XYZ file of C-alpha atoms in Angstrom:
671
model
C 39.183 14.641 -1.871
C 35.822 14.641 -0.171
C 33.600 17.667 -0.383
C 32.145 19.636 2.493
C 28.788 17.884 2.169
C 30.372 14.442 2.581
C 32.529 15.493 5.518
C 29.589 17.163 7.270
C 27.412 14.064 6.838
C 30.245 11.941 8.240
C 30.478 14.282 11.201
C 26.761 13.853 11.826
C 27.127 10.050 11.762
C 30.059 10.161 14.179
C 28.152 12.509 16.455
C 25.158 10.161 16.416
C 27.358 7.193 17.345
C 29.053 9.156 20.129
C 25.819 10.321 21.772
C 25.397 9.303 25.417
C 23.015 6.430 25.897
C 20.244 8.451 27.539
C 20.244 10.983 24.689
C 20.272 8.284 22.013
C 17.376 6.441 23.668
C 15.356 9.648 24.015
C 15.925 10.548 20.351
C 14.804 7.045 19.355
C 11.618 7.547 21.385
C 11.001 10.923 19.703
C 11.534 9.336 16.284
C 9.102 6.496 17.054
C 6.501 9.031 18.246
C 6.925 10.924 14.979
C 6.312 7.691 13.050
C 3.106 7.177 15.036
C 1.876 10.648 14.053
C 2.692 10.302 10.328
C -0.522 8.401 9.335
C -2.643 11.014 11.123
C -1.070 14.098 9.568
C -3.305 14.129 6.483
C -6.464 13.942 8.626
C -5.649 16.668 11.163
C -6.107 20.406 10.677
C -2.822 21.921 9.527
C -2.229 23.721 12.824
C -2.364 20.451 14.800
C 0.172 18.770 12.512
C 2.491 21.790 12.704
C 2.082 22.058 16.479
C 2.920 18.379 17.020
C 5.911 18.555 14.650
C 7.239 21.712 16.329
C 6.879 20.134 19.778
C 8.801 17.027 18.717
C 11.530 19.201 17.160
C 11.685 21.267 20.369
C 12.104 18.087 22.434
C 14.860 16.818 20.121
C 16.720 20.138 20.409
C 16.488 20.000 24.218
C 17.933 16.494 24.162
C 20.818 17.308 21.815
C 21.800 20.497 23.647
C 21.383 19.068 27.137
C 18.934 21.788 28.213
C 16.358 21.528 30.997
C 12.790 20.504 30.214
C 10.224 23.339 30.268
C 8.501 23.887 33.625
C 4.921 22.907 34.364
C 4.044 26.606 34.514
C 4.706 26.744 30.757
C 3.375 23.308 29.784
C -0.001 23.770 31.484
C -0.996 26.924 29.530
C 0.237 25.311 26.302
C -1.898 22.225 26.975
C -4.969 24.344 27.736
C -4.358 26.381 24.593
C -4.116 23.192 22.532
C -7.331 21.894 24.083
C -9.066 25.141 23.181
C -7.761 24.882 19.630
C -9.125 21.347 19.296
C -12.500 22.511 20.569
C -12.486 25.437 18.132
C -11.669 23.111 15.223
C -14.107 20.282 16.027
C -16.647 21.986 18.357
C -16.161 19.091 20.790
C -13.441 17.253 22.681
C -15.136 13.872 22.205
C -15.622 11.667 19.179
C -13.184 10.183 16.722
C -11.600 13.225 15.076
C -11.410 15.439 18.156
C -10.354 12.614 20.461
C -7.535 11.407 18.223
C -6.297 14.972 17.647
C -6.260 15.595 21.398
C -4.323 12.365 22.008
C -1.753 13.359 19.378
C -1.135 16.711 21.055
C -0.975 15.100 24.497
C 1.630 12.646 23.213
C 3.752 15.504 21.885
C 3.464 17.477 25.143
C 4.168 14.387 27.265
C 7.586 14.160 25.605
C 8.331 17.538 27.222
C 7.414 16.205 30.653
C 9.509 13.021 30.994
C 11.045 13.364 34.466
C 10.876 9.746 35.645
C 11.277 6.279 34.173
C 7.517 5.804 34.439
C 6.980 8.734 32.036
C 8.977 6.941 29.340
C 6.606 4.003 29.383
C 3.564 6.286 29.476
C 4.802 7.791 26.192
C 5.432 4.340 24.699
C 2.023 2.924 25.660
C 0.243 6.098 24.540
C 2.082 5.768 21.220
C 0.867 2.176 20.831
C -2.716 3.269 21.477
C -2.510 6.239 19.120
C -1.030 3.990 16.439
C -4.147 1.810 16.556
C -6.368 4.832 15.936
C -4.764 5.314 12.504
C -6.950 2.392 11.372
C -9.974 4.662 11.785
C -8.813 6.494 8.657
C -7.277 3.759 6.524
C -7.231 -0.031 6.741
C -5.253 -0.564 3.544
C -2.345 -2.970 3.334
C 0.070 -0.041 3.000
C -1.261 1.368 6.281
C -0.855 -2.039 7.932
C 2.753 -2.379 6.713
C 3.570 1.084 8.042
C 1.956 0.128 11.343
C 4.090 -3.043 11.594
C 7.274 -1.049 10.968
C 6.227 1.508 13.588
C 5.432 -1.227 16.132
C 8.926 -2.680 15.687
C 10.514 0.748 16.197
C 8.364 1.322 19.306
C 9.352 -2.087 20.676
C 12.992 -1.187 20.044
C 12.556 2.041 22.011
C 10.896 0.117 24.834
C 13.696 -2.472 24.891
C 16.303 0.281 24.969
C 15.013 1.495 28.333
C 14.911 -2.045 29.770
C 18.658 -2.750 29.772
C 20.189 -2.184 33.203
C 23.704 -2.985 32.022
C 25.470 -2.735 28.699
C 23.176 -2.075 25.766
C 23.586 -3.954 22.461
C 23.869 -1.964 19.210
C 20.746 -0.486 17.652
C 20.737 -3.085 14.862
C 20.676 -5.913 17.433
C 17.848 -4.231 19.326
C 15.839 -3.824 16.107
C 16.442 -7.485 15.328
C 15.250 -8.523 18.785
C 12.123 -6.356 18.468
C 11.361 -7.923 15.088
C 11.765 -11.398 16.627
C 9.358 -10.508 19.433
C 6.836 -9.301 16.866
C 7.300 -12.457 14.778
C 6.808 -14.657 17.854
C 3.492 -12.931 18.607
C 2.250 -13.084 14.997
C 1.122 -16.780 14.966
C -0.996 -16.318 18.089
C -2.487 -13.114 16.662
C -3.272 -14.939 13.406
C -4.912 -17.817 15.276
C -7.064 -15.428 17.306
C -7.983 -13.497 14.165
C -9.147 -16.662 12.382
C -10.867 -18.460 15.258
C -12.035 -15.845 17.772
C -15.810 -15.204 17.451
C -16.500 -12.135 15.354
C -19.292 -9.580 15.455
C -21.138 -8.213 12.439
C -19.752 -4.961 11.078
C -16.485 -3.483 9.838
C -13.161 -4.479 11.394
C -12.531 -0.878 12.497
C -15.194 1.768 12.912
C -17.228 3.925 15.239
C -20.870 5.015 15.271
C -21.339 7.812 12.784
C -18.715 6.570 10.348
C -21.305 5.685 7.773
C -21.527 8.608 5.407
C -18.518 10.843 5.881
C -16.329 11.322 2.851
C -17.915 8.540 0.798
C -17.777 8.769 -2.989
C -20.415 7.314 -5.303
C -23.407 7.875 -7.534
C -26.407 9.716 -6.138
C -30.079 9.327 -7.037
C -30.097 12.590 -9.006
C -28.156 13.949 -11.974
C -27.353 17.502 -13.009
C -24.666 18.838 -15.367
C -21.287 18.291 -13.711
C -22.298 15.531 -11.268
C -20.780 12.590 -13.100
C -17.893 14.537 -14.638
C -16.789 15.463 -11.105
C -17.149 11.858 -9.965
C -15.241 10.609 -13.008
C -12.110 12.407 -11.813
C -11.930 10.159 -8.737
C -9.649 7.132 -8.875
C -11.382 5.357 -5.981
C -12.604 1.813 -6.498
C -16.384 1.470 -6.816
C -16.517 -2.337 -6.854
C -14.645 -5.427 -8.010
C -16.073 -8.304 -10.038
C -14.978 -11.890 -10.599
C -16.673 -13.741 -13.466
C -17.277 -17.487 -13.450
C -15.974 -17.602 -17.016
C -14.161 -15.218 -19.353
C -14.949 -11.531 -18.867
C -17.281 -9.989 -21.490
C -16.038 -7.432 -23.996
C -15.350 -3.941 -22.657
C -18.093 -2.300 -24.728
C -20.761 -4.574 -23.190
C -19.932 -3.789 -19.570
C -22.842 -1.536 -18.617
C -23.316 -1.734 -14.849
C -26.925 -0.745 -14.220
C -27.624 1.433 -11.213
C -30.269 4.169 -10.926
C -33.051 5.054 -13.376
C -34.039 8.740 -13.586
C -37.274 9.992 -15.095
C -38.338 13.270 -13.444
C -36.838 16.368 -15.113
C -37.308 19.960 -13.941
C -35.300 21.672 -16.676
C -31.921 21.125 -15.022
C -31.870 18.120 -12.665
C -32.930 14.526 -13.250
C -34.363 12.553 -10.315
C -36.057 9.210 -9.834
C -39.637 8.931 -11.024
C -41.796 8.761 -7.922
C -44.280 6.261 -9.337
C -41.493 3.914 -10.458
C -40.249 2.986 -7.007
C -42.681 0.164 -6.259
C -44.409 -2.375 -8.457
C -44.047 -5.589 -10.404
C -40.979 -6.266 -12.531
C -42.175 -7.321 -15.989
C -39.214 -8.749 -17.879
C -38.620 -11.646 -20.257
C -35.088 -13.064 -20.151
C -33.667 -15.042 -23.048
C -30.355 -16.733 -23.708
C -27.585 -17.905 -21.361
C -26.934 -16.255 -18.023
C -23.601 -14.663 -17.200
C -22.674 -15.355 -13.572
C -20.304 -13.236 -11.518
C -19.451 -12.145 -7.979
C -19.365 -8.503 -6.879
C -17.467 -6.905 -3.983
C -19.019 -3.464 -3.523
C -17.051 -0.793 -1.677
C -18.867 1.207 1.037
C -20.387 4.355 -0.442
C -23.191 5.430 1.888
C -25.825 4.708 -0.778
C -28.326 1.882 -1.087
C -27.743 0.788 -4.674
C -26.458 -2.546 -5.952
C -24.851 -2.602 -9.386
C -25.218 -5.426 -11.888
C -24.585 -5.918 -15.579
C -27.370 -4.842 -17.869
C -29.758 -6.635 -17.569
C -29.692 -8.201 -14.091
C -31.538 -11.494 -13.757
C -30.892 -12.399 -10.133
C -28.881 -11.421 -7.069
C -27.905 -14.021 -4.459
C -25.484 -14.494 -1.625
C -26.079 -11.216 0.209
C -24.347 -11.630 3.551
C -27.181 -9.927 5.409
C -30.510 -8.425 4.422
C -32.474 -8.659 1.201
C -32.602 -6.456 -1.858
C -35.512 -4.835 -3.657
C -36.005 -4.480 -7.402
C -38.040 -1.586 -8.826
C -40.111 -1.971 -12.032
C -37.164 -0.363 -13.882
C -34.851 -3.020 -12.403
C -33.016 -0.798 -9.953
C -31.539 -2.984 -7.216
C -31.374 -1.476 -3.730
C -31.018 -2.332 -0.056
C -33.155 -0.945 2.776
C -30.081 0.352 4.658
C -27.044 2.396 3.527
C -23.987 0.424 2.446
C -21.476 1.424 5.127
C -19.227 -1.639 4.901
C -17.797 -3.638 2.036
C -20.544 -5.886 0.618
C -20.303 -9.086 -1.420
C -23.046 -10.620 -3.518
C -23.489 -13.014 -6.433
C -25.382 -11.947 -9.536
C -26.371 -13.163 -12.971
C -27.321 -11.192 -16.084
C -28.529 -11.767 -19.627
C -27.790 -9.813 -22.779
C -31.029 -10.758 -24.589
C -34.131 -9.510 -22.819
C -37.454 -7.732 -23.160
C -38.249 -5.223 -20.400
C -41.872 -4.066 -20.033
C -42.640 -4.714 -23.693
C -46.381 -4.805 -22.944
C -46.470 -1.600 -20.885
C -49.693 0.374 -21.234
C -49.963 3.965 -22.434
C -50.857 5.000 -18.893
C -47.710 3.369 -17.504
C -45.571 5.139 -20.105
C -47.139 8.572 -19.720
C -44.747 9.755 -17.009
C -41.728 8.748 -19.147
C -42.850 11.233 -21.839
C -43.258 14.263 -19.560
C -41.249 17.465 -20.099
C -41.346 20.692 -18.050
C -43.122 23.607 -19.695
C -41.178 26.660 -20.807
C -37.803 24.999 -21.422
C -35.687 24.221 -24.503
C -37.941 25.389 -27.397
C -35.317 24.600 -30.079
C -34.981 21.016 -28.859
C -38.759 20.603 -28.846
C -38.928 21.895 -32.421
C -36.162 19.523 -33.564
C -37.962 16.613 -31.932
C -41.211 17.505 -33.675
C -39.427 17.614 -37.058
C -37.811 14.237 -36.448
C -41.123 12.671 -35.433
C -42.776 14.026 -38.572
C -39.971 12.851 -40.858
C -38.831 9.465 -39.539
C -40.085 6.343 -37.902
C -38.843 5.965 -34.294
C -35.869 3.673 -35.059
C -34.735 5.861 -37.958
C -35.158 9.046 -35.903
C -32.988 7.624 -33.127
C -30.316 6.704 -35.659
C -30.477 10.195 -37.172
C -29.810 11.766 -33.758
C -26.863 9.453 -33.064
C -25.437 10.189 -36.524
C -25.711 13.908 -35.822
C -23.792 13.475 -32.561
C -21.080 11.631 -34.461
C -20.701 13.959 -37.454
C -21.767 17.449 -36.379
C -18.677 18.507 -34.391
C -19.851 17.423 -30.947
C -17.027 16.921 -28.444
C -16.520 14.950 -25.240
C -14.963 16.899 -22.357
C -14.745 17.002 -18.578
C -15.000 20.806 -18.578
C -17.978 21.911 -20.677
C -19.120 25.532 -20.571
C -21.758 26.587 -18.075
C -25.332 26.379 -19.325
C -28.266 28.666 -18.651
C -32.006 28.164 -18.312
C -32.410 26.365 -21.648
C -29.528 24.013 -20.902
C -30.377 21.355 -23.494
C -30.839 23.948 -26.254
C -27.516 25.594 -25.440
C -25.762 22.227 -25.367
C -27.254 20.786 -28.578
C -27.083 23.916 -30.736
C -24.398 26.196 -29.253
C -21.605 24.643 -27.184
C -21.833 21.057 -28.498
C -19.388 20.072 -25.729
C -20.243 17.953 -22.726
C -19.760 14.838 -20.674
C -21.888 11.698 -20.592
C -24.606 13.290 -18.420
C -25.023 16.094 -20.984
C -25.434 13.658 -23.870
C -27.694 11.218 -22.024
C -29.924 13.975 -20.623
C -30.195 15.839 -23.928
C -30.885 12.603 -25.810
C -33.749 11.703 -23.457
C -35.260 15.200 -23.725
C -35.079 14.949 -27.516
C -36.715 11.503 -27.497
C -39.543 12.807 -25.325
C -39.893 15.776 -27.670
C -40.499 13.165 -30.406
C -43.225 11.598 -28.242
C -41.189 8.526 -27.276
C -40.966 7.290 -23.665
C -37.358 7.697 -22.564
C -35.292 7.827 -19.383
C -31.741 8.248 -18.086
C -29.839 5.344 -16.514
C -26.778 6.005 -14.366
C -24.206 3.453 -13.343
C -20.744 2.493 -14.533
C -19.324 1.467 -17.871
C -16.251 -0.690 -18.380
C -13.594 -1.666 -15.875
C -10.008 -2.901 -15.822
C -9.291 -6.640 -15.754
C -6.382 -7.691 -13.545
C -4.667 -10.744 -15.088
C -3.048 -11.624 -11.747
C -6.187 -12.456 -9.753
C -8.842 -12.333 -12.497
C -10.839 -9.526 -10.865
C -12.326 -6.676 -12.874
C -11.912 -3.361 -11.037
C -14.597 -0.749 -11.695
C -13.522 2.705 -10.503
C -15.488 5.861 -9.816
C -13.853 7.236 -12.967
C -15.953 4.652 -14.852
C -19.182 6.384 -13.743
C -21.454 6.790 -16.745
C -24.930 7.786 -17.894
C -26.845 6.429 -20.861
C -30.422 6.387 -22.135
C -33.261 3.906 -22.515
C -36.071 4.371 -25.034
C -39.293 2.367 -25.107
C -40.263 1.035 -28.530
C -43.539 -0.779 -29.295
C -43.202 -4.560 -29.116
C -39.608 -4.371 -27.944
C -39.816 -2.620 -24.586
C -36.998 -0.579 -23.084
C -33.808 -0.562 -25.164
C -30.418 0.894 -24.275
C -28.926 3.705 -26.391
C -25.634 5.365 -25.475
C -25.096 8.719 -27.228
C -21.592 8.927 -25.705
C -20.596 5.956 -27.863
C -21.493 7.989 -30.956
C -19.430 11.003 -29.850
C -16.449 9.286 -28.198
C -16.365 5.559 -29.015
C -12.972 5.338 -27.282
C -14.762 5.889 -23.955
C -16.812 2.720 -24.419
C -14.197 0.608 -26.185
C -11.217 1.559 -24.019
C -11.170 4.122 -21.186
C -12.076 7.656 -20.150
C -8.498 8.955 -20.422
C -8.149 7.987 -24.074
C -11.530 9.488 -24.961
C -10.740 13.004 -23.753
C -9.762 15.595 -26.367
C -6.533 17.637 -26.287
C -8.381 20.488 -24.593
C -9.104 18.370 -21.535
C -7.368 19.089 -18.217
C -3.669 18.335 -18.119
C -4.041 15.698 -15.421
C -6.455 13.609 -17.450
C -4.409 13.924 -20.623
C -1.297 13.025 -18.687
C -3.119 9.973 -17.391
C -3.960 8.900 -20.915
C -0.386 9.441 -22.061
C 0.947 7.406 -19.179
C -1.414 4.572 -20.032
C -0.018 4.520 -23.558
C 3.686 4.587 -22.655
C 3.754 2.776 -19.292
C 6.483 0.086 -19.261
C 5.340 -3.516 -19.055
C 7.084 -4.043 -15.707
C 5.286 -1.052 -14.191
C 1.914 -2.322 -15.406
C 2.678 -5.782 -14.001
C 3.702 -4.237 -10.677
C 0.468 -2.231 -10.512
C -1.603 -5.358 -11.201
C 0.319 -7.297 -8.529
C -0.251 -4.575 -5.952
C -3.939 -4.361 -6.860
C -4.291 -8.144 -6.465
C -2.583 -8.053 -3.064
C -4.852 -5.210 -1.919
C -7.910 -7.085 -3.138
C -6.865 -10.209 -1.216
C -6.304 -8.029 1.859
C -9.805 -6.577 1.499
C -11.415 -9.975 0.950
C -9.698 -11.934 3.726
C -8.767 -9.370 6.378
C -11.054 -6.342 6.282
C -14.104 -8.379 5.225
C -13.506 -11.363 7.488
C -17.016 -11.267 8.943
C -18.981 -13.954 10.848
C -20.263 -15.561 7.640
C -16.793 -15.817 6.110
C -15.338 -17.060 9.408
C -17.979 -19.763 9.576
C -17.138 -20.835 6.038
C -13.391 -20.939 6.751
C -13.844 -22.979 9.932
C -16.258 -25.354 8.182
C -13.719 -25.895 5.406
C -10.966 -26.531 7.947
C -13.176 -29.013 9.783
C -13.969 -30.771 6.497
C -10.282 -30.918 5.596
C -9.397 -32.508 8.930
C -12.271 -34.959 8.577
C -13.120 -35.477 12.231
C -12.141 -34.475 15.725
C -9.511 -37.192 16.071
C -7.676 -35.882 13.023
C -7.823 -32.381 14.480
C -6.453 -33.575 17.823
C -3.752 -35.584 16.067
C -2.625 -32.561 14.087
C -2.594 -30.517 17.281
C -0.464 -33.139 19.017
C 2.039 -33.134 16.152
C 2.292 -29.344 16.302
C 2.742 -29.491 20.082
C 5.554 -32.037 19.743
C 7.277 -29.888 17.122
C 7.029 -26.864 19.387
C 8.384 -28.880 22.337
C 11.321 -30.158 20.267
C 12.205 -26.633 19.187
C 11.892 -25.356 22.747
C 14.142 -28.122 24.093
C 16.709 -27.454 21.397
C 16.758 -23.751 22.210
C 17.174 -24.464 25.931
C 20.266 -26.650 25.610
C 22.684 -23.786 26.205
C 20.441 -22.353 28.880
C 20.483 -25.695 30.774
C 24.303 -25.618 31.035
C 24.140 -22.168 32.614
C 21.421 -23.227 35.065
C 23.342 -26.395 36.017
C 26.408 -24.347 36.905
C 24.281 -21.911 38.894
C 22.635 -24.787 40.745
C 26.019 -26.324 41.561
C 27.275 -22.978 42.893
C 24.194 -22.503 45.081
C 24.500 -26.060 46.458
C 28.173 -25.497 47.294
C 27.317 -22.304 49.199
C 24.398 -24.007 50.950
C 26.731 -26.682 52.282
C 28.774 -23.875 53.853
C 25.622 -22.509 55.514
C 24.849 -19.735 53.026
C 21.825 -21.111 51.153
C 20.128 -18.819 48.613
C 16.585 -17.752 49.460
C 13.942 -18.694 46.800
C 13.203 -15.024 46.091
C 16.838 -13.943 46.054
C 18.354 -12.843 42.740
C 22.056 -13.059 41.821
C 22.829 -9.433 42.759
C 21.188 -9.682 46.197
C 22.804 -13.072 46.773
C 26.231 -11.628 45.917
C 25.696 -8.736 48.328
C 24.767 -11.154 51.157
C 27.767 -13.386 50.513
C 30.062 -10.341 50.519
C 28.876 -9.543 54.048
C 29.675 -13.033 55.352
C 32.959 -13.933 57.110
C 34.614 -15.591 54.114
C 38.142 -15.488 52.791
C 38.780 -12.608 50.424
C 39.607 -14.867 47.450
C 36.402 -16.879 47.987
C 34.303 -13.685 48.177
C 35.915 -12.411 44.976
C 35.316 -15.723 43.186
C 31.660 -15.821 44.314
C 31.077 -12.205 43.272
C 32.706 -12.815 39.894
C 30.633 -15.979 39.321
C 27.340 -14.266 40.101
C 28.210 -11.225 37.957
C 28.963 -13.467 34.959
C 25.742 -15.419 35.547
C 23.623 -12.244 35.626
C 25.309 -10.904 32.484
C 24.599 -14.106 30.539
C 21.112 -14.696 31.958
C 19.754 -11.193 31.560
C 22.108 -9.558 29.071
C 23.066 -10.025 25.427
C 26.316 -11.898 24.719
C 27.668 -13.612 21.637
C 27.900 -17.443 21.466
C 31.717 -17.275 21.680
C 31.581 -15.015 24.739
C 29.029 -17.309 26.333
C 31.149 -20.425 25.819
C 34.214 -18.759 27.361
C 32.147 -17.463 30.271
C 30.750 -20.930 31.027
C 34.302 -22.306 31.291
C 35.271 -19.470 33.619
C 32.210 -20.126 35.783
C 33.190 -23.769 36.219
C 36.614 -22.680 37.517
C 35.093 -20.043 39.813
C 32.867 -22.629 41.507
C 35.994 -24.448 42.641
C 37.663 -21.236 43.831
C 34.593 -20.122 45.804
C 34.310 -23.324 47.849
């Protein structure tokens, strides 16, 4: 015996099937409009999303209950109120955010004002336009797949209003809409590949450059990197020419910080211009970087970068500390080739004057740290003192956490001697202060450490959660050397990942992430890698299909074809294949047209020729007004009705075959 829930759901299905055609078509249009608004919901103020949803629900209720649409006297104040709300939220009615929000509300209100057939198509075309604007917010493959599904539903709604006679079932209409989309796809693909492109992102507007971008900045204070490390966004992807290096060697050099005011580290002003003095030894590791837009100017390369090539536009600059930067912000995905070496000597012959700024400390801060540094300098040689500090970090109950306690004026003192809990920026900053207290030149380097290798496409994905800070210390005869105090406190962070390095007291979300990484089934991991590879291919070949890449693709195609004659020959073969398919598909259509032609010729011989602009319905009406026998008029009317149903309607192959036989008999009867 079925329960009440099952019977009620069955009643809903029966009610949906029994809806009159106009109500069913209107509900389909409302549903397609709702699909159009779904990608925008997360980017609108809450009141706009709720207002649009309530308006669509109101329109659906009017349709189901058969009520009258609201009068213009009500719609006009509502529209003005919505316009005022948009202005209050965005302080303008122009621009991307305000304009799209206004269009969304207008679409919802237009559904309440559909009095004529023309209004239906206004809603459909406005929906198509609004659907395109969703690419302003996301151009991911998931967004594109949702857009394709929505386009097919919109086409189905449009087709539903086009049928003058009997309407095929919804499944058949969806199938026809999908076929129309599939027929247009090859031409769209050809235009995408071959149509001349302009420099810049596929979708964007002026002013899109800096909003909402996530990435490293050119300063560091407690909490900066720990906040960034909680973001799962991709920073860049890397493909190596050979095997990927070990995880603990993946230090992606970014920004070098030397000025310290007691709390915040910034770039050293005198380090921004000058000659790069570096000696590179050993083999070069070559790789290719795809950098995500972040609004900054920094390029990232493995420590130590030797060369950067293949920038699609512009040139880079290298500071004396080997920071790589561009003159303009990175507002679109950027690809470049780079090479690095593991054995190097950076500024080994630097003079005391050049190193003076790297020893500076602000007066009146961190007296306990200064005293510890003085004791270390008096007791140990530089290399031994550095090792003593790292050993202390490892053994003296220091902890690695995303949520360290707040620090006061003497932040380094409180961290080293009281809380002993911090993130990488705490350890790197405190280590550099301690080195300078010993009299050694030292500085902070920020960038990324590690990454996740995808076995499907061979790309290493470096996320914002891999953001990291470490230290460099200058030693006589050896130059600047990298030291990472985080590796002494939490070696799991360097050897594996951030999630596994966090202690039990870390936030639940991060611990849950680490637990999931340990117990994730193999099939789920494989699925995640597959999806990441597909997204990467989408980024590389669709979103980043710029003029340079288009030129390369077309050059490769030209080289593959060899010469123009080969290209023309291939085009001729494709044209012949298309013609053969078209002729095959028209075979049944030719039989129908032959019968129609025979009918028209028979009537012309009787003096009732069809005018060139006359359709079957008008022709039938004219024949009915002529002085013909009743049985001949009936046969002619029946013939033309069957012809119109087959030509412009949807019939099954069996129905079509039977109708063609009937038409042949009716020609004889109508003579």
